[in-house]
N, CA and C atoms as an extended XYZ file, in Angstrom:
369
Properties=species:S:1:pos:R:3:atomname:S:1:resname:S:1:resid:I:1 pbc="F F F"
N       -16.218       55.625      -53.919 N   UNK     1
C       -16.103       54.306      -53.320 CA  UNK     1
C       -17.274       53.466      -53.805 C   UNK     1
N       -16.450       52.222      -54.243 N   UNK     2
C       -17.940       51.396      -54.519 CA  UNK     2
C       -17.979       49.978      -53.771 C   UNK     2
N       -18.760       49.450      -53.470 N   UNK     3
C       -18.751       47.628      -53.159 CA  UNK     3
C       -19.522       46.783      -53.944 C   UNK     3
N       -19.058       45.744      -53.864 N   UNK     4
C       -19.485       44.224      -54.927 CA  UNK     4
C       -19.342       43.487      -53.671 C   UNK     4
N       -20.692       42.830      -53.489 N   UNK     5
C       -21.153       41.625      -52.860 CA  UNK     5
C       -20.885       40.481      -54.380 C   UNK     5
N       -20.020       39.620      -54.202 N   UNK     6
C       -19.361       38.775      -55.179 CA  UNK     6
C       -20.295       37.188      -55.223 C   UNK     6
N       -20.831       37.300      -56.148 N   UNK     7
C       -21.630       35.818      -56.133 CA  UNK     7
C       -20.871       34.888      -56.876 C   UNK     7
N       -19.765       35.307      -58.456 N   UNK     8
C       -19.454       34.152      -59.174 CA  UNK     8
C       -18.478       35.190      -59.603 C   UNK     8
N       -17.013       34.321      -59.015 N   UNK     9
C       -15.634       35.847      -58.534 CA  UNK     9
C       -15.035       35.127      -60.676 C   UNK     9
N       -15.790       34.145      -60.934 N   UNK    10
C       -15.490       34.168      -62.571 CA  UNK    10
C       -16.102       35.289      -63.530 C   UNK    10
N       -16.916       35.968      -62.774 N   UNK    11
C       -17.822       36.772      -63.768 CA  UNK    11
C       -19.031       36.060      -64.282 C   UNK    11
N       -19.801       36.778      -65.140 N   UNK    12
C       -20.635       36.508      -65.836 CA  UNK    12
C       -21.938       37.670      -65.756 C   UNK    12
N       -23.170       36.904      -65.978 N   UNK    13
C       -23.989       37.891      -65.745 CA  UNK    13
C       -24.443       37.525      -64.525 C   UNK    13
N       -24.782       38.673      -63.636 N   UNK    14
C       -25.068       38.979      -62.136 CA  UNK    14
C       -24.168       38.261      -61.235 C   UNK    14
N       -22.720       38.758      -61.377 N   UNK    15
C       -21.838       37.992      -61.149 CA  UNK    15
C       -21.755       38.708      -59.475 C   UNK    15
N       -22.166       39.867      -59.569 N   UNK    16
C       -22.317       40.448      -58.144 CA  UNK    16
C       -23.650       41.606      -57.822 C   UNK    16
N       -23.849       42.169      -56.681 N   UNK    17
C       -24.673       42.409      -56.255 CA  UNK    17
C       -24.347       43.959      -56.079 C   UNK    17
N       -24.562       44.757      -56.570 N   UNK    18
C       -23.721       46.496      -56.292 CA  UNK    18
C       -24.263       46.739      -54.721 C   UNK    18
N       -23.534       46.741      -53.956 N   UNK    19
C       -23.802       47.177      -52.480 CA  UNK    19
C       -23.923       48.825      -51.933 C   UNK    19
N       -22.954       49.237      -52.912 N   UNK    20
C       -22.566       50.905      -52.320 CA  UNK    20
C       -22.071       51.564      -53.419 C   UNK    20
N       -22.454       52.676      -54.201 N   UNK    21
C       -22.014       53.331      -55.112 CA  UNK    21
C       -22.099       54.720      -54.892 C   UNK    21
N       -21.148       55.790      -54.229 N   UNK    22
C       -21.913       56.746      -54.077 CA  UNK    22
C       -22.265       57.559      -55.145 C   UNK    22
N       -21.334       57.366      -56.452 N   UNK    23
C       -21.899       58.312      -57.354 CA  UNK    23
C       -22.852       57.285      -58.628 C   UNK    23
N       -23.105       56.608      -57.856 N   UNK    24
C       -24.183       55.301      -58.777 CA  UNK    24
C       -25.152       54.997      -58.113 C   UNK    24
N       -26.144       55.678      -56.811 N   UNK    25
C       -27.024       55.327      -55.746 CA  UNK    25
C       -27.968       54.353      -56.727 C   UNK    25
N       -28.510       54.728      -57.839 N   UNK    26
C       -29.533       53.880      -58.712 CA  UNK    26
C       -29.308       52.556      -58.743 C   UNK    26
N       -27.638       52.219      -58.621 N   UNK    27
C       -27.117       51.061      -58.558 CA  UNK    27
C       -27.232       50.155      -57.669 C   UNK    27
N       -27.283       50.863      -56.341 N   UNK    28
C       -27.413       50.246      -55.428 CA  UNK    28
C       -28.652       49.446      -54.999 C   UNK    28
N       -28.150       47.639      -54.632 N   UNK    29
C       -29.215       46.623      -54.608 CA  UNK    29
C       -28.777       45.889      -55.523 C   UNK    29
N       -28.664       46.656      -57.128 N   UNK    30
C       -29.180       45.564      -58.084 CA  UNK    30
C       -27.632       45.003      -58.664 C   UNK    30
N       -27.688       43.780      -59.442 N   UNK    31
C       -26.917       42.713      -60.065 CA  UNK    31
C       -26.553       43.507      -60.897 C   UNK    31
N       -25.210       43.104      -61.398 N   UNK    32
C       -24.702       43.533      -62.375 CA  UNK    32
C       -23.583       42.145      -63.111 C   UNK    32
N       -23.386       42.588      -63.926 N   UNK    33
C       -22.564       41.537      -65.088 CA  UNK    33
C       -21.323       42.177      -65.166 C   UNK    33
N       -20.577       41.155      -65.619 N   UNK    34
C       -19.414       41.974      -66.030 CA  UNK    34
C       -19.077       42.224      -68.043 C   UNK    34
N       -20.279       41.989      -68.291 N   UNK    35
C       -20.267       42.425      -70.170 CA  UNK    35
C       -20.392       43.550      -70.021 C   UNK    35
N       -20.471       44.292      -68.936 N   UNK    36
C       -20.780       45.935      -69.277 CA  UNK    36
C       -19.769       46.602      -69.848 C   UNK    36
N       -19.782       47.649      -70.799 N   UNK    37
C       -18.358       48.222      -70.913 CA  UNK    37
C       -18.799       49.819      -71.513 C   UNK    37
N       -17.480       50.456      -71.329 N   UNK    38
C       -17.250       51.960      -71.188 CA  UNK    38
C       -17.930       52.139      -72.380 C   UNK    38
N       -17.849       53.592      -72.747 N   UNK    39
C       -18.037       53.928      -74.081 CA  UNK    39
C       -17.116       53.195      -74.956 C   UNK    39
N       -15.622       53.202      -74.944 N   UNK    40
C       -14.768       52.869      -75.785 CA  UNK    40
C       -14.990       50.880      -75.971 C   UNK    40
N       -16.374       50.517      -75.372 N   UNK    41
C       -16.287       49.082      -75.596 CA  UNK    41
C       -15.575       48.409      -74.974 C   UNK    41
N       -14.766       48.932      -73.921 N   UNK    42
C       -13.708       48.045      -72.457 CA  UNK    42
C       -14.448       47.410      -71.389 C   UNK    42
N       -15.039       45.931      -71.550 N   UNK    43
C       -15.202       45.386      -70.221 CA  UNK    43
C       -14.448       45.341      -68.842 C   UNK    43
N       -14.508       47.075      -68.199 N   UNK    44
C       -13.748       46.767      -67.242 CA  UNK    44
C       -14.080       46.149      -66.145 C   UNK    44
N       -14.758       45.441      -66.009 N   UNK    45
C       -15.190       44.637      -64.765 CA  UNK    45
C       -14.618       43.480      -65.058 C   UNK    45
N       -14.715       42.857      -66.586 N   UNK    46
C       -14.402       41.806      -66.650 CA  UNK    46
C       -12.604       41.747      -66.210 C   UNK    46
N       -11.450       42.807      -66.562 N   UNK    47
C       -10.395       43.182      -66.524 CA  UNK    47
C       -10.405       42.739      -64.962 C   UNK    47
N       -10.803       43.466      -64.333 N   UNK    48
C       -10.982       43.715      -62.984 CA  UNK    48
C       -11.301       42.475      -62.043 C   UNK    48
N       -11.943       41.361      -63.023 N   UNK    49
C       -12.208       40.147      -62.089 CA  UNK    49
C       -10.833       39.339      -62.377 C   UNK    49
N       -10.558       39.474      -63.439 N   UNK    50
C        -9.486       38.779      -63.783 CA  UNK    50
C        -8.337       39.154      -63.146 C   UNK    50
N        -8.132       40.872      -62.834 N   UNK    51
C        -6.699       40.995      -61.782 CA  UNK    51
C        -7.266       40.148      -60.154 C   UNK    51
N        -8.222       40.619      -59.982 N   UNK    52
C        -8.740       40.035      -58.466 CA  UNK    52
C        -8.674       38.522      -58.574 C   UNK    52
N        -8.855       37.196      -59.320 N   UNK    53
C        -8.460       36.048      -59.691 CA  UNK    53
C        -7.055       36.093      -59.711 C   UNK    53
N        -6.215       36.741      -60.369 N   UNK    54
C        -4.538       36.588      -60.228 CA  UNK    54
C        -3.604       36.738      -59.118 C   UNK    54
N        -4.599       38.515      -58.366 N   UNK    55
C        -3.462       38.902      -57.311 CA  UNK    55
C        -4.169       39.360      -56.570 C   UNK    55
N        -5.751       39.408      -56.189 N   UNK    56
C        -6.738       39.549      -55.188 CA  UNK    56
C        -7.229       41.255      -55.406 C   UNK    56
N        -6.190       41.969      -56.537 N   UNK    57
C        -6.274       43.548      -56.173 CA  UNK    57
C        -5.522       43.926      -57.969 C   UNK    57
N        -5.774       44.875      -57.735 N   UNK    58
C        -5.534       45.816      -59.441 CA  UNK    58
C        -6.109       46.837      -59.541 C   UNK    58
N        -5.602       47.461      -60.614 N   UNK    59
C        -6.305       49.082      -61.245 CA  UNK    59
C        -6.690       48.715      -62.488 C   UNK    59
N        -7.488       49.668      -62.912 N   UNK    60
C        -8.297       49.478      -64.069 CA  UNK    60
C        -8.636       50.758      -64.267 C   UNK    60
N        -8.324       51.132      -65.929 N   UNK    61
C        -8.729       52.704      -66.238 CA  UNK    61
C        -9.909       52.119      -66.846 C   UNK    61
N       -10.442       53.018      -66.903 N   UNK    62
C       -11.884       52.865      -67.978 CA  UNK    62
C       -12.669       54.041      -67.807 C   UNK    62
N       -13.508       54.410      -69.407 N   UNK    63
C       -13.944       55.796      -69.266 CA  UNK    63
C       -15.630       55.432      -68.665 C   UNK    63
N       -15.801       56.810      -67.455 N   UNK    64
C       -16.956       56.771      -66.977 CA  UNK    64
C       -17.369       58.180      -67.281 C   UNK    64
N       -18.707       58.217      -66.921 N   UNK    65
C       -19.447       59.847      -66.797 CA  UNK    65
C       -18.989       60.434      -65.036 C   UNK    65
N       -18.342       61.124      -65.581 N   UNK    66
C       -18.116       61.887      -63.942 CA  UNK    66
C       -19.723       62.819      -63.247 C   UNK    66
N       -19.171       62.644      -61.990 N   UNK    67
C       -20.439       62.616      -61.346 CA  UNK    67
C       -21.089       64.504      -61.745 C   UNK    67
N       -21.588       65.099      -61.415 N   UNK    68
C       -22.714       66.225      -61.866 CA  UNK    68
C       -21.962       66.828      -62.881 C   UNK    68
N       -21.626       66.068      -64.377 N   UNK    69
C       -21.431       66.741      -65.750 CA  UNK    69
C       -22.086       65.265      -66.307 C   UNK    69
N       -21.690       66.163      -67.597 N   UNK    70
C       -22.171       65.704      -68.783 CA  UNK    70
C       -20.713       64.811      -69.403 C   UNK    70
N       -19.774       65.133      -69.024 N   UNK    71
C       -18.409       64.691      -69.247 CA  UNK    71
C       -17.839       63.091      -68.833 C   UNK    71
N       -17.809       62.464      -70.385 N   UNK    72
C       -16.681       61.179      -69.710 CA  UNK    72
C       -15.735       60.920      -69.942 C   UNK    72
N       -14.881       60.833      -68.891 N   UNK    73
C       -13.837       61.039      -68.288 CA  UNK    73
C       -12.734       59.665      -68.242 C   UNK    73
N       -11.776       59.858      -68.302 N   UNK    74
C       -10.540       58.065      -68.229 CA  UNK    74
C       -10.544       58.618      -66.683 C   UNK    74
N       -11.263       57.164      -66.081 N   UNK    75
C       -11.037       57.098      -64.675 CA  UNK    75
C       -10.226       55.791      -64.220 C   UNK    75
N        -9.368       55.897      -63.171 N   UNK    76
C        -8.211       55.089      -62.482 CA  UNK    76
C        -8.967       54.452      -60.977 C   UNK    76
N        -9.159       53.112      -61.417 N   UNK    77
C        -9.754       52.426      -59.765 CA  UNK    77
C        -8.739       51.522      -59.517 C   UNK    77
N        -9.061       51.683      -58.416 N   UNK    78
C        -8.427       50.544      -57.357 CA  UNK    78
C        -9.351       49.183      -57.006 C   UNK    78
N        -9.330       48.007      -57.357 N   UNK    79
C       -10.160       46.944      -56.513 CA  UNK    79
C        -9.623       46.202      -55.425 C   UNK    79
N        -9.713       45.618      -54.904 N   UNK    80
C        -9.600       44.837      -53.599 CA  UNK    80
C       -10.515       43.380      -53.446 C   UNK    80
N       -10.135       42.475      -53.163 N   UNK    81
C       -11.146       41.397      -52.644 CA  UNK    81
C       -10.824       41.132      -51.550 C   UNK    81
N       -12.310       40.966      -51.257 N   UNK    82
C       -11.845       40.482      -49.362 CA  UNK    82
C       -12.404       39.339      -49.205 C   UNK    82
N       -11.871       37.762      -49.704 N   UNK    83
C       -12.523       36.961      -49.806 CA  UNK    83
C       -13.546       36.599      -48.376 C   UNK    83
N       -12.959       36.643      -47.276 N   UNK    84
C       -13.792       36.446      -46.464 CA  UNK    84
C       -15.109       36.424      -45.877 C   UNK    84
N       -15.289       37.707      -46.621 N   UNK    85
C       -16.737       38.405      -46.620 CA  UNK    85
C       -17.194       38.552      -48.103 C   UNK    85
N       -16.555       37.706      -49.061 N   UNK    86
C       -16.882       38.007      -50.616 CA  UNK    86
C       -17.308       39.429      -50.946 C   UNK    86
N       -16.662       40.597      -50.690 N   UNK    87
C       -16.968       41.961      -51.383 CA  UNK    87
C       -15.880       42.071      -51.916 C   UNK    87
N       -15.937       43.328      -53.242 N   UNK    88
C       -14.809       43.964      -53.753 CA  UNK    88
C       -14.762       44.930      -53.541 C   UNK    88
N       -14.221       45.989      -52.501 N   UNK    89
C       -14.246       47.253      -52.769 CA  UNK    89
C       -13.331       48.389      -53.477 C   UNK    89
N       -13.442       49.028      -53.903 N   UNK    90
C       -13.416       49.810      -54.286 CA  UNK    90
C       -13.044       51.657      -54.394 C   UNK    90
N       -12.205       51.789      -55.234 N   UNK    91
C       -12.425       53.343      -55.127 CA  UNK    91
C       -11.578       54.206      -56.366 C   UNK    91
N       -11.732       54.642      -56.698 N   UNK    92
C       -11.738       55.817      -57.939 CA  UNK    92
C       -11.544       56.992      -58.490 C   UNK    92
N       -10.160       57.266      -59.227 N   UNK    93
C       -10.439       58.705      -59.101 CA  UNK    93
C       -10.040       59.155      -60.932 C   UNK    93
N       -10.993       59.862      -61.319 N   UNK    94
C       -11.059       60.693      -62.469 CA  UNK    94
C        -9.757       61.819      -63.056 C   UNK    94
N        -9.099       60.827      -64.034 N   UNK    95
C        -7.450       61.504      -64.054 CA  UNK    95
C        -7.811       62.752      -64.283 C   UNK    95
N        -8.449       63.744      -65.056 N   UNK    96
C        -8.560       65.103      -65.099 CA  UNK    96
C        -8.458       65.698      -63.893 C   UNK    96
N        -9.193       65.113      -62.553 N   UNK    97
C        -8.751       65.558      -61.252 CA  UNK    97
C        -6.969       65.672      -61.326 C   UNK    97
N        -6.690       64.339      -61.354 N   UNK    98
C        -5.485       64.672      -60.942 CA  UNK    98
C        -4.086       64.947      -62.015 C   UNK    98
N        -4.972       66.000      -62.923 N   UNK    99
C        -3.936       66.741      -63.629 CA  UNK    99
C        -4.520       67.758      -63.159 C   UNK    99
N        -5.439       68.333      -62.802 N   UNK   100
C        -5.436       69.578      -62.058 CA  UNK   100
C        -4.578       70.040      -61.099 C   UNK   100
N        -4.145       69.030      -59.831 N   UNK   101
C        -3.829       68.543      -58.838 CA  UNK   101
C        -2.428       68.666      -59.605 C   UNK   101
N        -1.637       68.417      -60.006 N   UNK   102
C        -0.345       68.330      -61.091 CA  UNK   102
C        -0.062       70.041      -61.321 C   UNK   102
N        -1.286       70.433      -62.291 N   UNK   103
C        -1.039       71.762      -62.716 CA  UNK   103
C        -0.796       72.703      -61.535 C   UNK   103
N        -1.660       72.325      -60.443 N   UNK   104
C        -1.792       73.330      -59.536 CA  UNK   104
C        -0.554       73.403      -58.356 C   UNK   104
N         0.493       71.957      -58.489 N   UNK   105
C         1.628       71.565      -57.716 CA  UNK   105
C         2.804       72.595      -58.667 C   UNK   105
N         2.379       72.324      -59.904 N   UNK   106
C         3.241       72.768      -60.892 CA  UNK   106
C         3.397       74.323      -61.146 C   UNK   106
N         2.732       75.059      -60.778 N   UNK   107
C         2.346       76.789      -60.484 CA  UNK   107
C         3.252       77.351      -59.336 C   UNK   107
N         2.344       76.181      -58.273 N   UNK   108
C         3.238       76.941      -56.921 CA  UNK   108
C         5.115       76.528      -57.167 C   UNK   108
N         5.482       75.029      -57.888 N   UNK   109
C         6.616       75.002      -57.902 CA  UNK   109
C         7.434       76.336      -58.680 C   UNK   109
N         6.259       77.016      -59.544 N   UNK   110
C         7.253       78.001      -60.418 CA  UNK   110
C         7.108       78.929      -59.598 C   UNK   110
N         6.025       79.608      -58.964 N   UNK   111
C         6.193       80.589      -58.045 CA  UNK   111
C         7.264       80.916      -57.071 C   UNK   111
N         7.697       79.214      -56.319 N   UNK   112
C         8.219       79.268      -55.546 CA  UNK   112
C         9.708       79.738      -56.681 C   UNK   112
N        10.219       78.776      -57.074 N   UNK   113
C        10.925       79.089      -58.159 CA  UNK   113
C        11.795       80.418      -58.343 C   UNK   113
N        10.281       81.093      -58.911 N   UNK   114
C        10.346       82.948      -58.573 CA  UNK   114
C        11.423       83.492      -57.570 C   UNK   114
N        10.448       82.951      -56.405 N   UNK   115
C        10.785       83.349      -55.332 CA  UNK   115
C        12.061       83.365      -54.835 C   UNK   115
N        12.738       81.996      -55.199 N   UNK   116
C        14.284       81.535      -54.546 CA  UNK   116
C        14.663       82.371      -55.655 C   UNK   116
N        15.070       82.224      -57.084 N   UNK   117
C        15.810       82.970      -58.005 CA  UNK   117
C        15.694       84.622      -57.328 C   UNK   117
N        14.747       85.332      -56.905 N   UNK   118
C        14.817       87.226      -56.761 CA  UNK   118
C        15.609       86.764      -55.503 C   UNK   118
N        15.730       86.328      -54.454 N   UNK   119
C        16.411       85.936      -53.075 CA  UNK   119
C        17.700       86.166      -53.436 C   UNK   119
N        17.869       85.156      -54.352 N   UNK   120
C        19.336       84.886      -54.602 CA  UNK   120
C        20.133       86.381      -55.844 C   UNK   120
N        19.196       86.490      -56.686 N   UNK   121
C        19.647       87.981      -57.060 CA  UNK   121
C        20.120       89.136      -55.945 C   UNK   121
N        19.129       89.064      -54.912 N   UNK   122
C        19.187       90.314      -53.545 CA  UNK   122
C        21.114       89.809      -52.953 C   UNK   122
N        21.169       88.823      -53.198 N   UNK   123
C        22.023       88.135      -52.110 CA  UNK   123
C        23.465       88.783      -52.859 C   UNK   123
C-alpha cells in the first residue's frame, strides 16, 4: 500500500508528497516527480496521473524491485484519487506472486481431478 499527498494532480516534479510506503519507508515524507521510471524507462507515475485525470482510478504495470530480494519484478497497481482530501492511494501486487497463486490453484485442480477420475473408475 502506498499514499500520494497530491500537490499538482498534472504531474511534474514534486508533483506529490509520498505519505506511506510500506515497502519504500525511505520514501516516506519526501517529494517525488513523476519523470521517475522503471528499469525498462516507463514513467509509471506519469501513466498513472494521466488515468487518475481521465477516470479518477487505473492500473499500471511497471517493473519494481520486490521487497527483501534482489529481484525486479512486472508489478500490477491499483490507484485511486480521493479528490477531497487530495491523496492517491494505492496498492500493488507483484505478478510472480500471482502465478504462484495460479500454479498452486492449478495442482490442487489436478489432484482433485485425480481424485474424481479413481471415484468414478471404483463406481
Amino acid at each position: 500500500i502506498f499514499i500520494y499527498k497530491v500537490h499538482n494532480l498534472n504531474g511534474g516534479k514534486n508533483f506529490a508528497t509520498m505519505l506511506l510506503n510500506i515497502n519504500r519507508p525511505d520514501l516516506e515524507g519526501k517529494k517525488i516527480d513523476d519523470s521517475y521510471t522503471d528499469i525498462k524507462g516507463f514513467a509509471f507515475r506519469k501513466k498513472m496521473l494521466e488515468l487518475i485525470r481521465q477516470n479518477g482510478d487505473g492500473f499500471v504495470e511497471y517493473y519494481y524491485k520486490k521487497p527483501n530480494t534482489d529481484k525486479i519484478i512486472l508489478k500490477l497497481s491499483y490507484f485511486k484519487y480521493y479528490k477531497p482530501l487530495k491523496l492517491i492511494i494505492a496498492s500493488g501486487v507483484y505478478l510472480d506472486e500471482i502465478e504462484n497463486i495460479l500454479n498452486s490453484y492449478k495442482q490442487n485442480l489436478y489432484e482433485l481431478e485425480k481424485f474424481i477420475l479413481k471415484r468414478l473408475l471404483i463406481i
